[in-house]
GROMACS .gro file of C-alpha atoms in nm:
model
  374
    1MET     CA    1  -3.656   3.618  -1.191
    2LYS     CA    2  -3.555   3.854  -1.471
    3VAL     CA    3  -3.739   4.153  -1.293
    4PHE     CA    4  -3.502   4.095  -0.982
    5LEU     CA    5  -3.188   4.069  -1.160
    6ASP     CA    6  -3.269   4.358  -1.377
    7LYS     CA    7  -3.313   4.588  -1.068
    8VAL     CA    8  -2.970   4.497  -0.966
    9PHE     CA    9  -2.777   4.501  -1.291
   10GLU     CA   10  -2.948   4.740  -1.513
   11ASN     CA   11  -3.278   4.933  -1.423
   12SER     CA   12  -3.185   5.110  -1.106
   13ASN     CA   13  -3.443   5.385  -0.986
   14LYS     CA   14  -3.415   5.689  -0.776
   15LYS     CA   15  -3.684   5.605  -0.545
   16LYS     CA   16  -3.589   5.694  -0.189
   17ILE     CA   17  -3.528   5.506   0.120
   18LYS     CA   18  -3.537   5.681   0.455
   19TYR     CA   19  -3.423   5.503   0.780
   20TYR     CA   20  -3.510   5.639   1.128
   21ASP     CA   21  -3.260   5.522   1.388
   22LYS     CA   22  -3.335   5.524   1.766
   23SER     CA   23  -3.191   5.883   1.813
   24SER     CA   24  -3.424   5.989   1.542
   25LYS     CA   25  -3.149   6.054   1.295
   26ILE     CA   26  -3.243   6.003   0.942
   27ILE     CA   27  -3.035   5.808   0.703
   28GLN     CA   28  -3.143   5.856   0.342
   29THR     CA   29  -3.042   5.690   0.034
   30ASP     CA   30  -3.193   5.567  -0.295
   31PHE     CA   31  -3.189   5.243  -0.497
   32ILE     CA   32  -2.924   5.373  -0.734
   33LYS     CA   33  -2.669   5.420  -0.449
   34LEU     CA   34  -2.783   5.091  -0.299
   35ASN     CA   35  -2.745   4.901  -0.629
   36LYS     CA   36  -2.369   5.026  -0.634
   37ASN     CA   37  -2.312   4.845  -0.288
   38TYR     CA   38  -2.487   4.543  -0.433
   39LYS     CA   39  -2.254   4.511  -0.726
   40LEU     CA   40  -1.956   4.579  -0.503
   41ILE     CA   41  -2.066   4.297  -0.250
   42LEU     CA   42  -2.142   4.063  -0.545
   43GLN     CA   43  -1.810   4.102  -0.700
   44PHE     CA   44  -1.649   4.046  -0.362
   45LEU     CA   45  -1.844   3.721  -0.308
   46HIS     CA   46  -1.775   3.612  -0.668
   47ASN     CA   47  -1.397   3.657  -0.609
   48ASN     CA   48  -1.361   3.500  -0.272
   49PHE     CA   49  -1.640   3.239  -0.223
   50ASN     CA   50  -1.826   2.948  -0.371
   51GLU     CA   51  -2.215   2.972  -0.423
   52ASP     CA   52  -2.259   2.640  -0.237
   53THR     CA   53  -2.112   2.808   0.091
   54ASN     CA   54  -2.392   2.873   0.347
   55VAL     CA   55  -2.372   3.229   0.428
   56ALA     CA   56  -2.517   3.396   0.747
   57ILE     CA   57  -2.599   3.759   0.796
   58ILE     CA   58  -2.618   3.891   1.132
   59SER     CA   59  -2.764   4.246   1.140
   60GLU     CA   60  -2.880   4.492   1.423
   61ASN     CA   61  -3.137   4.682   1.199
   62ASN     CA   62  -3.326   4.637   0.887
   63PHE     CA   63  -3.149   4.916   0.702
   64ASN     CA   64  -2.822   4.732   0.718
   65LEU     CA   65  -2.990   4.404   0.632
   66ILE     CA   66  -3.122   4.547   0.296
   67GLN     CA   67  -2.750   4.626   0.189
   68LEU     CA   68  -2.648   4.239   0.251
   69ILE     CA   69  -2.976   4.039   0.167
   70ILE     CA   70  -2.996   4.113  -0.211
   71PRO     CA   71  -2.645   4.017  -0.302
   72CYS     CA   72  -2.656   3.707  -0.090
   73ILE     CA   73  -2.991   3.586  -0.218
   74ILE     CA   74  -2.849   3.621  -0.570
   75PHE     CA   75  -2.513   3.463  -0.513
   76PHE     CA   76  -2.547   3.185  -0.240
   77ARG     CA   77  -2.804   2.899  -0.265
   78LYS     CA   78  -2.877   2.941   0.110
   79THR     CA   79  -2.874   3.253   0.329
   80VAL     CA   80  -2.919   3.235   0.685
   81ILE     CA   81  -3.069   3.551   0.862
   82ILE     CA   82  -2.992   3.605   1.225
   83PRO     CA   83  -3.107   3.938   1.386
   84SER     CA   84  -2.863   4.063   1.636
   85ASP     CA   85  -3.121   3.998   1.929
   86GLU     CA   86  -3.142   3.638   1.833
   87THR     CA   87  -2.769   3.560   1.866
   88LYS     CA   88  -2.807   3.462   2.235
   89PHE     CA   89  -3.042   3.189   2.128
   90ILE     CA   90  -2.822   3.055   1.842
   91ARG     CA   91  -2.595   2.794   2.000
   92ASP     CA   92  -2.299   2.620   1.824
   93ASP     CA   93  -2.493   2.306   1.752
   94ILE     CA   94  -2.743   2.509   1.545
   95ILE     CA   95  -2.456   2.695   1.351
   96LYS     CA   96  -2.313   2.341   1.289
   97LYS     CA   97  -2.663   2.214   1.176
   98LEU     CA   98  -2.697   2.504   0.931
   99SER     CA   99  -2.348   2.436   0.784
  100VAL     CA  100  -2.253   2.809   0.806
  101GLY     CA  101  -1.912   2.865   0.637
  102LEU     CA  102  -1.924   3.252   0.616
  103VAL     CA  103  -2.079   3.516   0.832
  104LEU     CA  104  -2.135   3.878   0.709
  105PHE     CA  105  -2.184   4.139   0.999
  106SER     CA  106  -2.327   4.474   0.964
  107SER     CA  107  -2.198   4.605   1.293
  108LYS     CA  108  -1.849   4.620   1.449
  109LYS     CA  109  -2.001   4.521   1.783
  110ASP     CA  110  -2.158   4.198   1.656
  111TYR     CA  111  -1.845   4.138   1.460
  112GLU     CA  112  -1.629   4.134   1.755
  113ASN     CA  113  -1.866   3.964   1.999
  114PHE     CA  114  -2.016   3.682   1.799
  115ASN     CA  115  -1.796   3.357   1.789
  116SER     CA  116  -1.857   2.995   1.691
  117THR     CA  117  -1.597   2.705   1.658
  118PHE     CA  118  -1.799   2.620   1.342
  119ILE     CA  119  -1.754   2.940   1.147
  120LYS     CA  120  -1.460   2.959   0.918
  121LYS     CA  121  -1.486   3.331   0.794
  122LYS     CA  122  -1.610   3.631   0.945
  123ILE     CA  123  -1.648   3.956   0.747
  124LEU     CA  124  -1.773   4.324   0.834
  125LEU     CA  125  -1.986   4.501   0.595
  126ASP     CA  126  -1.789   4.825   0.617
  127ASN     CA  127  -1.469   4.632   0.498
  128ILE     CA  128  -1.640   4.525   0.168
  129LEU     CA  129  -1.779   4.873   0.102
  130LYS     CA  130  -1.443   5.038   0.161
  131ARG     CA  131  -1.289   4.852  -0.133
  132ASN     CA  132  -1.222   5.067  -0.431
  133SER     CA  133  -1.194   4.801  -0.689
  134LYS     CA  134  -1.335   4.851  -1.035
  135ILE     CA  135  -1.669   4.647  -1.073
  136LYS     CA  136  -1.671   4.386  -1.324
  137ILE     CA  137  -1.956   4.141  -1.275
  138PRO     CA  138  -1.925   3.837  -1.516
  139ILE     CA  139  -2.200   3.857  -1.810
  140ASN     CA  140  -2.324   3.510  -1.705
  141PHE     CA  141  -2.409   3.629  -1.356
  142LYS     CA  142  -2.690   3.837  -1.517
  143LYS     CA  143  -2.853   3.514  -1.632
  144LYS     CA  144  -2.797   3.317  -1.309
  145SER     CA  145  -3.105   3.127  -1.178
  146ILE     CA  146  -3.201   3.220  -0.823
  147TYR     CA  147  -3.541   3.053  -0.841
  148ASN     CA  148  -3.475   2.788  -0.585
  149ASN     CA  149  -3.219   2.984  -0.373
  150SER     CA  150  -3.352   3.005  -0.011
  151ILE     CA  151  -3.362   3.214   0.292
  152ILE     CA  152  -3.314   3.049   0.643
  153TYR     CA  153  -3.467   3.269   0.919
  154CYS     CA  154  -3.382   3.243   1.288
  155SER     CA  155  -3.616   3.362   1.544
  156SER     CA  156  -3.724   3.298   1.898
  157GLY     CA  157  -4.061   3.478   1.840
  158THR     CA  158  -4.223   3.526   2.173
  159THR     CA  159  -4.117   3.204   2.306
  160GLY     CA  160  -3.763   3.263   2.389
  161LYS     CA  161  -3.673   2.924   2.213
  162SER     CA  162  -3.502   2.914   1.872
  163LYS     CA  163  -3.721   2.866   1.572
  164ILE     CA  164  -3.563   2.836   1.214
  165ILE     CA  165  -3.767   2.835   0.897
  166GLU     CA  166  -3.670   2.799   0.532
  167LEU     CA  167  -3.845   2.988   0.236
  168ASN     CA  168  -3.732   2.985  -0.098
  169TYR     CA  169  -3.707   3.292  -0.324
  170LYS     CA  170  -3.991   3.169  -0.561
  171ILE     CA  171  -4.241   3.143  -0.284
  172ILE     CA  172  -4.160   3.498  -0.127
  173THR     CA  173  -4.161   3.686  -0.458
  174THR     CA  174  -4.467   3.503  -0.592
  175GLN     CA  175  -4.667   3.605  -0.279
  176ILE     CA  176  -4.530   3.968  -0.278
  177LYS     CA  177  -4.653   4.020  -0.644
  178GLN     CA  178  -4.992   3.861  -0.563
  179ILE     CA  179  -5.026   4.091  -0.256
  180LYS     CA  180  -4.923   4.394  -0.463
  181ASP     CA  181  -5.171   4.329  -0.713
  182ARG     CA  182  -5.461   4.282  -0.453
  183LEU     CA  183  -5.359   4.586  -0.266
  184ARG     CA  184  -5.336   4.798  -0.605
  185ILE     CA  185  -4.999   4.938  -0.486
  186ASP     CA  186  -4.829   5.153  -0.783
  187LYS     CA  187  -4.528   5.342  -0.839
  188GLN     CA  188  -4.649   5.669  -0.680
  189ASN     CA  189  -4.704   5.493  -0.344
  190THR     CA  190  -4.476   5.530  -0.048
  191LEU     CA  191  -4.462   5.231   0.205
  192PHE     CA  192  -4.363   5.244   0.567
  193THR     CA  193  -4.286   4.961   0.810
  194PRO     CA  194  -4.148   4.974   1.174
  195MET     CA  195  -4.122   4.603   1.159
  196PRO     CA  196  -3.857   4.470   1.379
  197LEU     CA  197  -3.636   4.186   1.232
  198THR     CA  198  -3.839   3.924   1.427
  199HIS     CA  199  -4.129   3.992   1.180
  200ILE     CA  200  -3.934   3.880   0.870
  201SER     CA  201  -4.249   3.839   0.663
  202GLY     CA  202  -4.347   4.198   0.707
  203PHE     CA  203  -4.000   4.320   0.638
  204PHE     CA  204  -3.962   4.129   0.316
  205PHE     CA  205  -4.311   4.232   0.196
  206VAL     CA  206  -4.243   4.604   0.248
  207PHE     CA  207  -3.868   4.613   0.131
  208LEU     CA  208  -3.900   4.393  -0.180
  209ASN     CA  209  -4.238   4.549  -0.288
  210SER     CA  210  -4.040   4.869  -0.287
  211PHE     CA  211  -3.724   4.729  -0.471
  212LEU     CA  212  -3.908   4.518  -0.718
  213PHE     CA  213  -4.186   4.772  -0.820
  214ASN     CA  214  -4.016   5.114  -0.786
  215LYS     CA  215  -4.162   5.276  -0.467
  216ASN     CA  216  -4.043   5.493  -0.195
  217LEU     CA  217  -3.962   5.325   0.134
  218ILE     CA  218  -3.940   5.448   0.496
  219LEU     CA  219  -3.792   5.213   0.769
  220THR     CA  220  -3.739   5.197   1.126
  221ASN     CA  221  -3.676   4.931   1.388
  222PHE     CA  222  -3.884   5.076   1.653
  223PHE     CA  223  -4.224   5.220   1.688
  224ASN     CA  224  -4.397   5.489   1.898
  225ILE     CA  225  -4.704   5.718   1.895
  226LEU     CA  226  -4.499   6.031   1.794
  227ILE     CA  227  -4.322   5.868   1.502
  228PHE     CA  228  -4.662   5.736   1.367
  229LYS     CA  229  -4.818   6.097   1.412
  230LYS     CA  230  -4.530   6.251   1.222
  231LEU     CA  231  -4.537   6.006   0.943
  232LEU     CA  232  -4.900   6.087   0.883
  233LEU     CA  233  -4.803   6.423   0.758
  234ASN     CA  234  -4.617   6.264   0.478
  235LYS     CA  235  -4.850   6.348   0.164
  236ASN     CA  236  -4.713   6.043  -0.045
  237LEU     CA  237  -4.759   5.783   0.234
  238THR     CA  238  -5.022   5.556   0.133
  239PHE     CA  239  -4.934   5.215   0.285
  240ILE     CA  240  -4.839   5.135   0.659
  241TYR     CA  241  -4.742   4.792   0.771
  242LEU     CA  242  -4.793   4.727   1.137
  243ASN     CA  243  -4.835   4.432   1.368
  244PRO     CA  244  -5.113   4.375   1.604
  245SER     CA  245  -4.943   4.510   1.923
  246MET     CA  246  -4.862   4.840   1.748
  247VAL     CA  247  -5.231   4.868   1.627
  248ASN     CA  248  -5.330   4.809   1.984
  249LEU     CA  249  -5.092   5.090   2.118
  250ILE     CA  250  -5.250   5.332   1.879
  251SER     CA  251  -5.592   5.215   1.964
  252LYS     CA  252  -5.518   5.307   2.349
  253SER     CA  253  -5.359   5.646   2.271
  254SER     CA  254  -5.548   5.961   2.380
  255LEU     CA  255  -5.447   6.113   2.056
  256HIS     CA  256  -5.654   6.148   1.745
  257PHE     CA  257  -5.470   6.112   1.407
  258ASN     CA  258  -5.531   6.256   1.070
  259SER     CA  259  -5.347   6.155   0.737
  260LYS     CA  260  -5.241   6.418   0.487
  261SER     CA  261  -5.180   6.168   0.224
  262LYS     CA  262  -5.310   6.253  -0.123
  263LYS     CA  263  -5.468   5.915  -0.137
  264LYS     CA  264  -5.665   5.738   0.149
  265LEU     CA  265  -5.416   5.562   0.374
  266THR     CA  266  -5.428   5.197   0.386
  267LEU     CA  267  -5.311   5.007   0.718
  268ILE     CA  268  -5.168   4.666   0.640
  269CYS     CA  269  -5.164   4.436   0.950
  270GLY     CA  270  -4.955   4.114   0.960
  271SER     CA  271  -4.898   3.817   1.170
  272ALA     CA  272  -5.182   3.760   1.441
  273PRO     CA  273  -5.550   3.846   1.396
  274LEU     CA  274  -5.685   4.159   1.569
  275SER     CA  275  -5.984   4.140   1.809
  276LYS     CA  276  -6.294   4.343   1.726
  277TYR     CA  277  -6.226   4.562   2.007
  278VAL     CA  278  -5.877   4.661   1.910
  279LEU     CA  279  -5.967   4.718   1.547
  280GLY     CA  280  -6.270   4.906   1.623
  281ASN     CA  281  -6.101   5.152   1.859
  282PHE     CA  282  -5.810   5.194   1.590
  283LEU     CA  283  -6.065   5.284   1.330
  284LYS     CA  284  -6.217   5.554   1.549
  285LYS     CA  285  -5.874   5.705   1.574
  286LEU     CA  286  -5.783   5.702   1.217
  287ASP     CA  287  -6.011   5.678   0.914
  288CYS     CA  288  -5.830   5.430   0.661
  289ASN     CA  289  -5.857   5.116   0.454
  290PHE     CA  290  -5.754   4.808   0.634
  291ILE     CA  291  -5.623   4.478   0.514
  292HIS     CA  292  -5.502   4.157   0.693
  293LEU     CA  293  -5.209   3.960   0.574
  294MET     CA  294  -5.222   3.654   0.761
  295GLY     CA  295  -4.981   3.364   0.795
  296MET     CA  296  -4.884   3.090   1.054
  297THR     CA  297  -4.628   3.267   1.266
  298GLU     CA  298  -4.435   3.590   1.257
  299THR     CA  299  -4.144   3.409   1.099
  300CYS     CA  300  -4.375   3.266   0.819
  301ASN     CA  301  -4.482   3.362   0.478
  302THR     CA  302  -4.851   3.509   0.415
  303ALA     CA  303  -5.106   3.253   0.340
  304PHE     CA  304  -5.426   3.466   0.280
  305THR     CA  305  -5.563   3.813   0.282
  306VAL     CA  306  -5.880   3.993   0.407
  307PRO     CA  307  -5.948   4.250   0.137
  308TYR     CA  308  -6.035   4.600   0.227
  309SER     CA  309  -6.232   4.681  -0.081
  310LEU     CA  310  -6.557   4.539   0.077
  311SER     CA  311  -6.886   4.701   0.118
  312LYS     CA  312  -6.944   4.888   0.461
  313LYS     CA  313  -7.187   4.623   0.557
  314LEU     CA  314  -6.979   4.334   0.481
  315LYS     CA  315  -6.678   4.498   0.653
  316LYS     CA  316  -6.892   4.531   0.965
  317GLU     CA  317  -6.991   4.161   0.971
  318ILE     CA  318  -6.643   4.033   0.908
  319TYR     CA  319  -6.464   4.271   1.163
  320PHE     CA  320  -6.697   4.324   1.432
  321LYS     CA  321  -6.956   4.033   1.435
  322TYR     CA  322  -6.673   3.774   1.510
  323SER     CA  323  -6.391   3.809   1.765
  324SER     CA  324  -6.137   3.796   1.490
  325PRO     CA  325  -6.134   3.858   1.119
  326SER     CA  326  -6.267   3.602   0.855
  327ILE     CA  327  -5.990   3.394   0.692
  328GLY     CA  328  -6.043   3.616   0.376
  329VAL     CA  329  -5.897   3.498   0.040
  330PRO     CA  330  -5.612   3.253   0.012
  331LEU     CA  331  -5.304   3.332  -0.209
  332ASN     CA  332  -5.247   3.114  -0.498
  333GLY     CA  333  -5.082   2.788  -0.390
  334VAL     CA  334  -5.240   2.795  -0.057
  335ASN     CA  335  -5.543   2.596   0.044
  336VAL     CA  336  -5.719   2.718   0.356
  337LYS     CA  337  -5.996   2.511   0.561
  338ILE     CA  338  -6.154   2.543   0.885
  339PHE     CA  339  -6.193   2.218   1.075
  340LYS     CA  340  -6.431   2.146   1.378
  341LYS     CA  341  -6.518   1.780   1.416
  342GLY     CA  342  -6.503   1.772   1.031
  343TYR     CA  343  -6.464   2.057   0.773
  344VAL     CA  344  -6.666   2.365   0.850
  345LYS     CA  345  -6.895   2.478   0.552
  346LYS     CA  346  -7.112   2.751   0.719
  347GLU     CA  347  -7.010   3.094   0.754
  348GLY     CA  348  -6.925   3.250   1.110
  349VAL     CA  349  -6.830   2.901   1.262
  350GLU     CA  350  -6.504   2.911   1.451
  351GLY     CA  351  -6.259   2.618   1.421
  352GLU     CA  352  -5.906   2.512   1.391
  353LEU     CA  353  -5.719   2.650   1.075
  354LEU     CA  354  -5.583   2.418   0.841
  355LEU     CA  355  -5.327   2.530   0.580
  356SER     CA  356  -5.189   2.317   0.281
  357GLY     CA  357  -5.038   2.384  -0.061
  358ASN     CA  358  -4.717   2.448  -0.244
  359ASN     CA  359  -4.651   2.821  -0.118
  360ILE     CA  360  -4.642   2.775   0.247
  361ILE     CA  361  -4.331   2.632   0.437
  362GLN     CA  362  -4.339   2.251   0.499
  363LYS     CA  363  -4.183   2.233   0.823
  364TYR     CA  364  -3.949   2.400   1.079
  365PHE     CA  365  -3.591   2.377   0.982
  366TYR     CA  366  -3.522   2.372   1.358
  367PRO     CA  367  -3.671   2.221   1.596
  368LYS     CA  368  -3.767   1.921   1.420
  369THR     CA  369  -4.141   1.869   1.396
  370LYS     CA  370  -4.343   1.560   1.265
  371SER     CA  371  -4.659   1.694   1.123
  372LEU     CA  372  -4.676   2.071   1.204
  373PHE     CA  373  -4.745   2.176   0.838
  374HIS     CA  374  -4.911   1.997   0.555
   0.00000   0.00000   0.00000
C-alpha cells in the first residue's frame, strides 16, 4: 500500500502517457501532471464528502477514467465504475442496490443525460479541475489504509445483460505485481492497450502497472490495423495487451508486421482463450513473445498465466496440439483444476475449469448467483 500512496503524494515520475482518441488526435501528459489532478480531486473529496459514501464514476474513455479512479480508490471504501456505453443497462434499482450517493462524470454529455432518482449529487470532472484552491492534503491521509477498499464494476459483456462484480484493491494489486514479475517488466518498458472499458481487467493491468512501477503508457479506446502497424514503429514499445478478437483481426489481415522495438515485442492476450488456428496465423504475421492472462470473464481478475519463456518444442505442444492453450501457471491465491467425471490428472485432457482461492471474486454482486464461484 505504501508504494501506491507514495506514487500519489511523493514519488511522482515523468513517464509519459499518450492517449489516441477516435479522431487520431493525441493527448499527452505524464504522471507528475496527473498527480497534481489527483491531489486536487482528493482535496475536493475530503472537503465535501464522507469516505463511506459509495461513489460512481461514469466515463466515456479510459484516459478520463485514470484521472478519477486513483483518488476515488484512495478516498472511498467502494468505487463503482460504469462505462458510458453501459448506462443504458443500469436501471434505477441497480443504482439503489449499489447505494450510490455521488456520481463523478468525465464528460458533459453524460453529466447532462444520466439521471436517477436515487443519486443525491452529480459532479463534472472539469468543474473540479478548474478550481484554483491551494492543495493541503491532511498528513494522516498519507497513512490511510486502502487495503480493503473495493472497485465495483458494471458490464454487460457480450450478453447485453448487466453484470456487476466487486474486487478489492488488495486482490488487484497483488495480481498486478505477480504478473509484472512473471513477465519481467522493467522501467524501460512501454506498455500499450486499446482495451475498451468493458475489459476492465486488461485496463487495470496495463494502467496500474505503469502507474505503480514507472513505465510509459499508450492508451486508446478503439483498435484498427493501421494504428497497430504505426505503434510497432515505436522503438520503446515492448508490451501490447490485446483481447482475442483483436488478435483474430490481425491474423486475418493481408499485411505483414515488423516491430522496431529495441527488445523483442511481447503480446499479452487477456480474457478468452485463443484457438490454435488464430494464434498460429498471428505468429506468422508478427514474430513476438506471447503470454495469456486468463480469468473467468472479461470483467474479472486474472487467475493464471501461460508463460512465454518456454522451449520451442513445449510452446508448440501447448499452443498447437490442443484447440486452446494449457491452463498454465496459477497466480498465488488461486487454485486451478480440470474436472471431467472426477479431477483430471493427465496432461492434454479437456474438461471443465474449476477455480478456487482467496484471490478470485466470490460471486457476482449482481445478478445474484448461488454457486457460480468457489
